[in-house]
PDB file of C-alpha atoms in Angstrom:
ATOM      1  CA  MET A 157      12.119  -8.607 -40.698  1.00 59.00           C
ATOM      2  CA  PHE A 158      13.537 -11.908 -38.866  1.00 65.00           C
ATOM      3  CA  ASP A 159      12.653 -15.258 -40.274  1.00 68.00           C
ATOM      4  CA  GLY A 160      10.188 -13.698 -42.385  1.00 72.00           C
ATOM      5  CA  LEU A 161       8.697 -12.057 -39.267  1.00 68.00           C
ATOM      6  CA  PRO A 162       8.575  -8.487 -38.590  1.00 73.00           C
ATOM      7  CA  LEU A 163      10.420  -6.715 -35.759  1.00 70.00           C
ATOM      8  CA  VAL A 164       8.663  -4.723 -32.842  1.00 69.00           C
ATOM      9  CA  ALA A 165      10.432  -1.851 -31.653  1.00 70.00           C
ATOM     10  CA  LEU A 166      10.108  -1.711 -27.917  1.00 69.00           C
ATOM     11  CA  ALA A 167      11.370   1.672 -27.328  1.00 72.00           C
ATOM     12  CA  GLY A 168      12.089   2.775 -23.670  1.00 80.00           C
ATOM     13  CA  ASP A 169      11.866  -0.501 -21.834  1.00 85.00           C
ATOM     14  CA  LYS A 170      14.669  -2.164 -20.376  1.00 90.00           C
ATOM     15  CA  GLY A 171      15.775  -5.532 -21.761  1.00 88.00           C
ATOM     16  CA  GLU A 172      15.483  -7.304 -18.312  1.00 92.00           C
ATOM     17  CA  ASP A 173      12.018  -5.917 -17.814  1.00 93.00           C
ATOM     18  CA  ILE A 174      10.820  -7.058 -21.450  1.00 92.00           C
ATOM     19  CA  ALA A 175      12.397 -10.344 -20.873  1.00 93.00           C
ATOM     20  CA  HIS A 176       9.828 -10.836 -17.671  1.00 94.00           C
ATOM     21  CA  LEU A 177       7.239  -9.731 -19.715  1.00 94.00           C
ATOM     22  CA  LEU A 178       8.075 -12.418 -22.483  1.00 93.00           C
ATOM     23  CA  ARG A 179       8.838 -15.121 -19.770  1.00 95.00           C
ATOM     24  CA  ALA A 180       5.311 -14.374 -17.930  1.00 95.00           C
ATOM     25  CA  VAL A 181       3.609 -14.593 -21.497  1.00 94.00           C
ATOM     26  CA  TYR A 182       5.378 -17.744 -22.697  1.00 94.00           C
ATOM     27  CA  GLU A 183       6.194 -19.641 -19.408  1.00 93.00           C
ATOM     28  CA  PRO A 184       2.872 -19.991 -17.640  1.00 84.00           C
ATOM     29  CA  ARG A 185       4.825 -21.177 -14.417  1.00 90.00           C
ATOM     30  CA  TYR A 186       7.077 -18.151 -14.305  1.00 94.00           C
ATOM     31  CA  HIS A 187       4.895 -15.941 -12.071  1.00 94.00           C
ATOM     32  CA  ASP A 188       2.982 -17.059  -9.502  1.00 93.00           C
ATOM     33  CA  ARG A 189       0.153 -14.733  -8.509  1.00 93.00           C
ATOM     34  CA  SER A 190       0.184 -16.333  -5.390  1.00 92.00           C
ATOM     35  CA  SER A 191       3.628 -15.707  -4.742  1.00 93.00           C
ATOM     36  CA  ASP A 192       5.019 -13.384  -1.871  1.00 90.00           C
ATOM     37  CA  ARG A 193       8.777 -14.293  -3.289  1.00 94.00           C
ATOM     38  CA  THR A 194       8.773 -12.538  -6.870  1.00 95.00           C
ATOM     39  CA  PRO A 195      11.361 -10.016  -6.845  1.00 96.00           C
ATOM     40  CA  LEU A 196      10.013  -6.313  -6.270  1.00 96.00           C
ATOM     41  CA  ASP A 197      11.553  -5.254  -9.622  1.00 96.00           C
ATOM     42  CA  THR A 198       9.940  -8.334 -11.083  1.00 97.00           C
ATOM     43  CA  VAL A 199       6.309  -7.471  -9.848  1.00 97.00           C
ATOM     44  CA  ILE A 200       6.761  -3.476 -11.020  1.00 97.00           C
ATOM     45  CA  ALA A 201       7.929  -4.559 -14.612  1.00 96.00           C
ATOM     46  CA  LEU A 202       5.214  -6.968 -15.022  1.00 97.00           C
ATOM     47  CA  LEU A 203       2.823  -4.375 -13.730  1.00 97.00           C
ATOM     48  CA  LEU A 204       3.816  -1.522 -15.461  1.00 97.00           C
ATOM     49  CA  LEU A 205       4.673  -3.412 -19.158  1.00 96.00           C
ATOM     50  CA  SER A 206       1.564  -5.498 -18.999  1.00 96.00           C
ATOM     51  CA  THR A 207      -0.409  -2.472 -18.835  1.00 96.00           C
ATOM     52  CA  LYS A 208       1.366  -0.739 -21.398  1.00 94.00           C
ATOM     53  CA  TYR A 209       1.199  -3.706 -23.864  1.00 92.00           C
ATOM     54  CA  ASP A 210      -2.219  -4.427 -22.964  1.00 92.00           C
ATOM     55  CA  PHE A 211      -1.837  -7.994 -21.470  1.00 95.00           C
ATOM     56  CA  LYS A 212      -4.666  -8.241 -19.268  1.00 95.00           C
ATOM     57  CA  ASP A 213      -4.197 -11.545 -17.919  1.00 95.00           C
ATOM     58  CA  ILE A 214      -0.634 -10.692 -16.549  1.00 96.00           C
ATOM     59  CA  GLN A 215      -1.926  -7.285 -15.498  1.00 97.00           C
ATOM     60  CA  GLY A 216      -4.803  -9.084 -13.659  1.00 97.00           C
ATOM     61  CA  ASP A 217      -2.600 -11.502 -12.216  1.00 96.00           C
ATOM     62  CA  VAL A 218      -0.111  -8.900 -10.933  1.00 97.00           C
ATOM     63  CA  ILE A 219      -2.854  -6.809  -9.119  1.00 97.00           C
ATOM     64  CA  PHE A 220      -4.372  -9.724  -7.618  1.00 96.00           C
ATOM     65  CA  GLN A 221      -0.457 -10.713  -6.050  1.00 96.00           C
ATOM     66  CA  ILE A 222      -0.005  -7.137  -4.602  1.00 96.00           C
ATOM     67  CA  SER A 223      -3.927  -6.358  -3.528  1.00 94.00           C
ATOM     68  CA  ARG A 224      -3.364  -9.423  -1.283  1.00 92.00           C
ATOM     69  CA  HIS A 225      -0.849  -7.377   0.718  1.00 91.00           C
ATOM     70  CA  TYR A 226      -2.885  -3.958   0.307  1.00 91.00           C
ATOM     71  CA  PRO A 227      -6.324  -5.108   0.599  1.00 88.00           C
ATOM     72  CA  LEU A 228      -9.089  -2.055   0.691  1.00 86.00           C
ATOM     73  CA  GLU A 229     -10.953  -3.432   3.771  1.00 82.00           C
ATOM     74  CA  PHE A 230      -9.256  -1.770   6.705  1.00 76.00           C
ATOM     75  CA  SER A 231      -9.959  -4.631   8.798  1.00 74.00           C
ATOM     76  CA  LYS A 232      -7.926  -7.017   6.484  1.00 76.00           C
ATOM     77  CA  TYR A 233      -4.877  -4.530   6.122  1.00 72.00           C
ATOM     78  CA  ILE A 234      -4.607  -4.573  10.216  1.00 72.00           C
ATOM     79  CA  SER A 235      -4.366  -8.570  10.028  1.00 68.00           C
ATOM     80  CA  ILE A 236      -1.457  -8.330   7.875  1.00 68.00           C
ATOM     81  CA  ASN A 237       0.301  -5.324   9.139  1.00 64.00           C
ATOM     82  CA  ASP A 238       3.486  -6.772   9.669  1.00 71.00           C
ATOM     83  CA  GLU A 239       5.971  -3.903   8.215  1.00 73.00           C
ATOM     84  CA  ASP A 240       9.120  -6.294   8.599  1.00 74.00           C
ATOM     85  CA  PHE A 241       7.506  -9.128   6.887  1.00 84.00           C
ATOM     86  CA  PRO A 242       9.505 -10.461   4.061  1.00 89.00           C
ATOM     87  CA  LEU A 243       7.523  -9.456   0.891  1.00 92.00           C
ATOM     88  CA  PHE A 244       8.837  -9.721  -2.497  1.00 95.00           C
ATOM     89  CA  GLY A 245      12.490 -10.252  -1.555  1.00 92.00           C
ATOM     90  CA  VAL A 246      12.389  -7.157   0.887  1.00 93.00           C
ATOM     91  CA  LYS A 247      11.006  -5.979   4.045  1.00 91.00           C
ATOM     92  CA  ARG A 248       7.322  -5.166   3.529  1.00 89.00           C
ATOM     93  CA  TRP A 249       7.773  -1.378   4.470  1.00 88.00           C
ATOM     94  CA  GLU A 250      10.192  -1.204   1.779  1.00 91.00           C
ATOM     95  CA  CYS A 251       7.826  -1.786  -1.218  1.00 93.00           C
ATOM     96  CA  HIS A 252       5.076   0.886  -0.469  1.00 94.00           C
ATOM     97  CA  THR A 253       6.456   3.555  -2.254  1.00 94.00           C
ATOM     98  CA  ALA A 254       7.968   1.625  -5.108  1.00 96.00           C
ATOM     99  CA  LEU A 255       4.556  -0.062  -5.567  1.00 97.00           C
ATOM    100  CA  LEU A 256       2.669   3.167  -5.213  1.00 97.00           C
ATOM    101  CA  ALA A 257       4.435   4.811  -8.098  1.00 97.00           C
ATOM    102  CA  ALA A 258       4.076   1.771 -10.195  1.00 97.00           C
ATOM    103  CA  ALA A 259       0.294   1.649  -9.526  1.00 97.00           C
ATOM    104  CA  PHE A 260      -0.102   5.256 -10.118  1.00 97.00           C
ATOM    105  CA  LYS A 261       1.518   4.967 -13.723  1.00 97.00           C
ATOM    106  CA  ALA A 262      -0.211   1.846 -14.351  1.00 97.00           C
ATOM    107  CA  ASN A 263      -3.610   3.600 -13.475  1.00 95.00           C
ATOM    108  CA  ALA A 264      -4.353   0.427 -10.795  1.00 96.00           C
ATOM    109  CA  ASP A 265      -7.146   2.109  -9.099  1.00 95.00           C
ATOM    110  CA  VAL A 266      -7.875  -0.663  -6.960  1.00 94.00           C
ATOM    111  CA  LEU A 267      -4.289  -0.698  -5.426  1.00 95.00           C
ATOM    112  CA  LEU A 268      -4.195   3.124  -5.118  1.00 96.00           C
ATOM    113  CA  PRO A 269      -6.276   3.829  -1.788  1.00 94.00           C
ATOM    114  CA  PRO A 270      -4.413   1.010   0.491  1.00 92.00           C
ATOM    115  CA  LEU A 271      -1.085   2.235  -0.868  1.00 95.00           C
ATOM    116  CA  TYR A 272      -1.716   5.896  -0.511  1.00 94.00           C
ATOM    117  CA  PHE A 273      -2.963   5.380   3.108  1.00 91.00           C
ATOM    118  CA  VAL A 274       0.322   3.570   3.890  1.00 90.00           C
ATOM    119  CA  VAL A 275       2.806   5.646   2.392  1.00 92.00           C
ATOM    120  CA  SER A 276       0.907   8.889   3.842  1.00 89.00           C
ATOM    121  CA  GLY A 277       2.189   7.167   7.148  1.00 85.00           C
ATOM    122  CA  PHE A 278       5.957   7.894   6.347  1.00 87.00           C
ATOM    123  CA  GLN A 279       7.242  11.142   8.041  1.00 86.00           C
ATOM    124  CA  MET A 280       7.340  14.252   5.726  1.00 89.00           C
ATOM    125  CA  GLU A 281      11.212  13.918   5.262  1.00 89.00           C
ATOM    126  CA  VAL A 282      10.996  10.619   4.420  1.00 89.00           C
ATOM    127  CA  ILE A 283       8.152  11.267   1.607  1.00 91.00           C
ATOM    128  CA  LEU A 284      10.253  14.124   0.370  1.00 91.00           C
ATOM    129  CA  ASP A 285      13.174  12.053  -0.201  1.00 90.00           C
ATOM    130  CA  ALA A 286      10.908   9.706  -2.232  1.00 87.00           C
ATOM    131  CA  ALA A 287       9.896  12.807  -4.356  1.00 87.00           C
ATOM    132  CA  ASN A 288      12.181  11.622  -7.671  1.00 90.00           C
ATOM    133  CA  ALA A 289      10.348   8.065  -7.406  1.00 92.00           C
ATOM    134  CA  LEU A 290       6.960   9.718  -7.285  1.00 94.00           C
ATOM    135  CA  PRO A 291       5.194  11.350 -10.311  1.00 95.00           C
ATOM    136  CA  PRO A 292       4.179  14.923  -9.378  1.00 94.00           C
ATOM    137  CA  GLU A 293       0.458  14.461  -9.524  1.00 96.00           C
ATOM    138  CA  CYS A 294       0.976  11.386  -7.457  1.00 96.00           C
ATOM    139  CA  MET A 295       2.988  13.552  -4.698  1.00 95.00           C
ATOM    140  CA  ARG A 296       0.519  16.094  -4.986  1.00 95.00           C
ATOM    141  CA  ARG A 297      -2.682  13.609  -3.999  1.00 95.00           C
ATOM    142  CA  LEU A 298      -0.457  11.804  -1.390  1.00 95.00           C
ATOM    143  CA  LEU A 299       0.547  14.974   0.420  1.00 94.00           C
ATOM    144  CA  LEU A 300      -3.299  16.495   0.103  1.00 93.00           C
ATOM    145  CA  GLY A 301      -4.347  13.229   1.608  1.00 92.00           C
ATOM    146  CA  ARG A 302      -1.975  12.679   4.114  1.00 91.00           C
ATOM    147  CA  GLU A 303      -2.853  16.274   5.784  1.00 91.00           C
ATOM    148  CA  LYS A 304      -6.532  15.389   5.258  1.00 90.00           C
ATOM    149  CA  LEU A 305      -6.027  11.802   7.209  1.00 84.00           C
ATOM    150  CA  ARG A 306      -3.599  13.335   9.699  1.00 83.00           C
ATOM    151  CA  ARG A 307      -6.308  15.816  10.754  1.00 86.00           C
ATOM    152  CA  SER A 308      -9.093  13.321  10.988  1.00 83.00           C
ATOM    153  CA  CYS A 309      -7.266  10.934  12.962  1.00 77.00           C
ATOM    154  CA  TYR A 310      -6.136  13.631  15.663  1.00 80.00           C
ATOM    155  CA  THR A 311      -9.796  14.616  16.336  1.00 82.00           C
ATOM    156  CA  LEU A 312     -10.791  10.921  16.195  1.00 77.00           C
ATOM    157  CA  VAL A 313      -8.378  10.112  18.880  1.00 75.00           C
ATOM    158  CA  ALA A 314      -9.442  13.621  21.074  1.00 78.00           C
ATOM    159  CA  TYR A 315     -12.947  12.902  20.920  1.00 75.00           C
ATOM    160  CA  LEU A 316     -12.992   9.044  20.952  1.00 73.00           C
ATOM    161  CA  PRO A 317     -12.836   8.911  24.973  1.00 73.00           C
ATOM    162  CA  THR A 318     -16.154  11.155  25.224  1.00 76.00           C
ATOM    163  CA  HIS A 319     -17.688   9.045  22.658  1.00 71.00           C
ATOM    164  CA  LEU A 320     -16.954   5.965  24.659  1.00 70.00           C
ATOM    165  CA  ALA A 321     -17.944   7.435  27.711  1.00 72.00           C
ATOM    166  CA  LYS A 322     -21.296   8.501  26.429  1.00 73.00           C
ATOM    167  CA  GLY A 323     -21.823   4.584  25.445  1.00 68.00           C
ATOM    168  CA  VAL A 324     -21.169   3.518  28.595  1.00 65.00           C
ATOM    169  CA  ARG A 325     -23.624   5.959  30.459  1.00 72.00           C
ATOM    170  CA  MET A 326     -26.126   4.920  27.589  1.00 71.00           C
ATOM    171  CA  LYS A 327     -25.569   1.046  28.635  1.00 68.00           C
ATOM    172  CA  VAL A 328     -24.805   0.065  25.110  1.00 64.00           C
ATOM    173  CA  CYS A 329     -22.700  -2.630  26.304  1.00 64.00           C
ATOM    174  CA  SER A 330     -24.727  -5.476  28.227  1.00 60.00           C
ATOM    175  CA  GLU A 331     -21.805  -7.001  29.722  1.00 59.00           C
ATOM    176  CA  LYS A 332     -21.587  -7.287  33.679  1.00 59.00           C
ATOM    177  CA  LYS A 333     -18.172  -5.506  33.061  1.00 58.00           C
ATOM    178  CA  PRO A 334     -18.787  -3.075  30.003  1.00 54.00           C
ATOM    179  CA  CYS A 335     -16.151  -3.245  27.406  1.00 58.00           C
ATOM    180  CA  LEU A 336     -16.471   0.310  26.546  1.00 54.00           C
ATOM    181  CA  ASP A 337     -15.653   1.501  30.250  1.00 51.00           C
ATOM    182  CA  ILE A 338     -12.087  -0.282  29.407  1.00 51.00           C
ATOM    183  CA  THR A 339     -11.773   0.985  25.888  1.00 50.00           C
ATOM    184  CA  ILE A 340     -12.161   4.470  27.321  1.00 46.00           C
ATOM    185  CA  TYR A 341      -8.513   4.162  28.500  1.00 45.00           C
ATOM    186  CA  THR A 342      -6.702   2.019  25.974  1.00 47.00           C
ATOM    187  CA  ARG A 343      -8.781   2.445  22.802  1.00 47.00           C
ATOM    188  CA  ALA A 344      -7.010   5.887  22.133  1.00 46.00           C
ATOM    189  CA  ALA A 345      -3.498   4.401  22.381  1.00 47.00           C
ATOM    190  CA  MET A 346      -4.363   1.135  20.218  1.00 49.00           C
ATOM    191  CA  PHE A 347      -5.935   3.399  17.540  1.00 48.00           C
ATOM    192  CA  VAL A 348      -2.728   5.208  17.125  1.00 46.00           C
ATOM    193  CA  ASN A 349      -0.448   2.558  17.445  1.00 47.00           C
ATOM    194  CA  VAL A 350      -2.849   0.645  14.707  1.00 44.00           C
ATOM    195  CA  LEU A 351      -2.022   3.504  12.515  1.00 44.00           C
ATOM    196  CA  ARG A 352       1.769   3.421  12.656  1.00 46.00           C
ATOM    197  CA  PRO A 353       3.020   2.429   9.288  1.00 45.00           C
ATOM    198  CA  ALA A 354       5.596   1.387   7.210  1.00 42.00           C
ATOM    199  CA  SER A 355       8.587   3.247   8.802  1.00 42.00           C
ATOM    200  CA  ARG A 356      10.016   3.407  12.506  1.00 39.00           C
ATOM    201  CA  LYS A 357       9.843   7.309  11.333  1.00 40.00           C
ATOM    202  CA  CYS A 358       6.145   7.976  11.319  1.00 38.00           C
ATOM    203  CA  TYR A 359       3.867  10.865  12.083  1.00 34.00           C
ATOM    204  CA  PHE A 360       2.196   9.516  15.156  1.00 32.00           C
ATOM    205  CA  SER A 361       5.347   8.991  17.013  1.00 31.00           C
ATOM    206  CA  GLY A 362       5.590  12.870  18.337  1.00 32.00           C
ATOM    207  CA  ASP A 363       8.745  13.560  17.061  1.00 37.00           C
ATOM    208  CA  GLU A 364       7.252  15.949  14.116  1.00 41.00           C
ATOM    209  CA  SER A 365       5.989  19.344  14.971  1.00 35.00           C
TER     210      SER A 365
END
C-alpha cells in the first residue's frame, strides 16, 4: 500500500517503457499520433504495453501512427517509399524489422502485411542477422512469404513484356502513340526498382544466387 492505495507490480517491463505508457495516459500531449518524430523506442514501448495492459485508445493511436508509413494499399506504400526519409528518430529503413517484431508480439494484424512485405525485401543475410530480434514464428512466416513473393515477382517480370505486347496487338490503348508500346521496354525494370525495399542489400540487386 502507498498512501492507502494498492501497489500494482508490473513484472517484466522496463521502467523507462512504463514511464512512456504512464505519460501517454496522464499527459494528453505526450504522444502525438500524427508525429513522425516520436523516438522508435517510445513507439514500440507504447505499442507493446498498451496492448499488454489494454489501453485501447493508446494502442489505436500508435497503430495509426505506424500505419501512416506502412499502408495496406500498395499504391500508397509506393508513394511514401523513401527509405532514407527520417522516421521515428532514425532512417525509415532502420524501423522495419523492429516494428515487425513489435507488431507481431502485439497482434497488430493490420500492420503485419506491409511490414512483412518490406522486411522480405532484405537480403537473406540481413534477415538472418536479425533472427534474434524476431519471434521464431514471425521469422518462419517472413521466410515463407519472402520465397513466395520472390517467385511471384520473377514470374511477373518474366511474362510482363508478353502481356504488354498482347495489349498492343489488341489495341487496348487508343492513344496515337500507345502507352503499352513504350511500357514493354521500361515497365519490367521499373517494377523491379519499385520493389527494392529497405536496405541497399536487397534480393533484386542480382548479388544473391
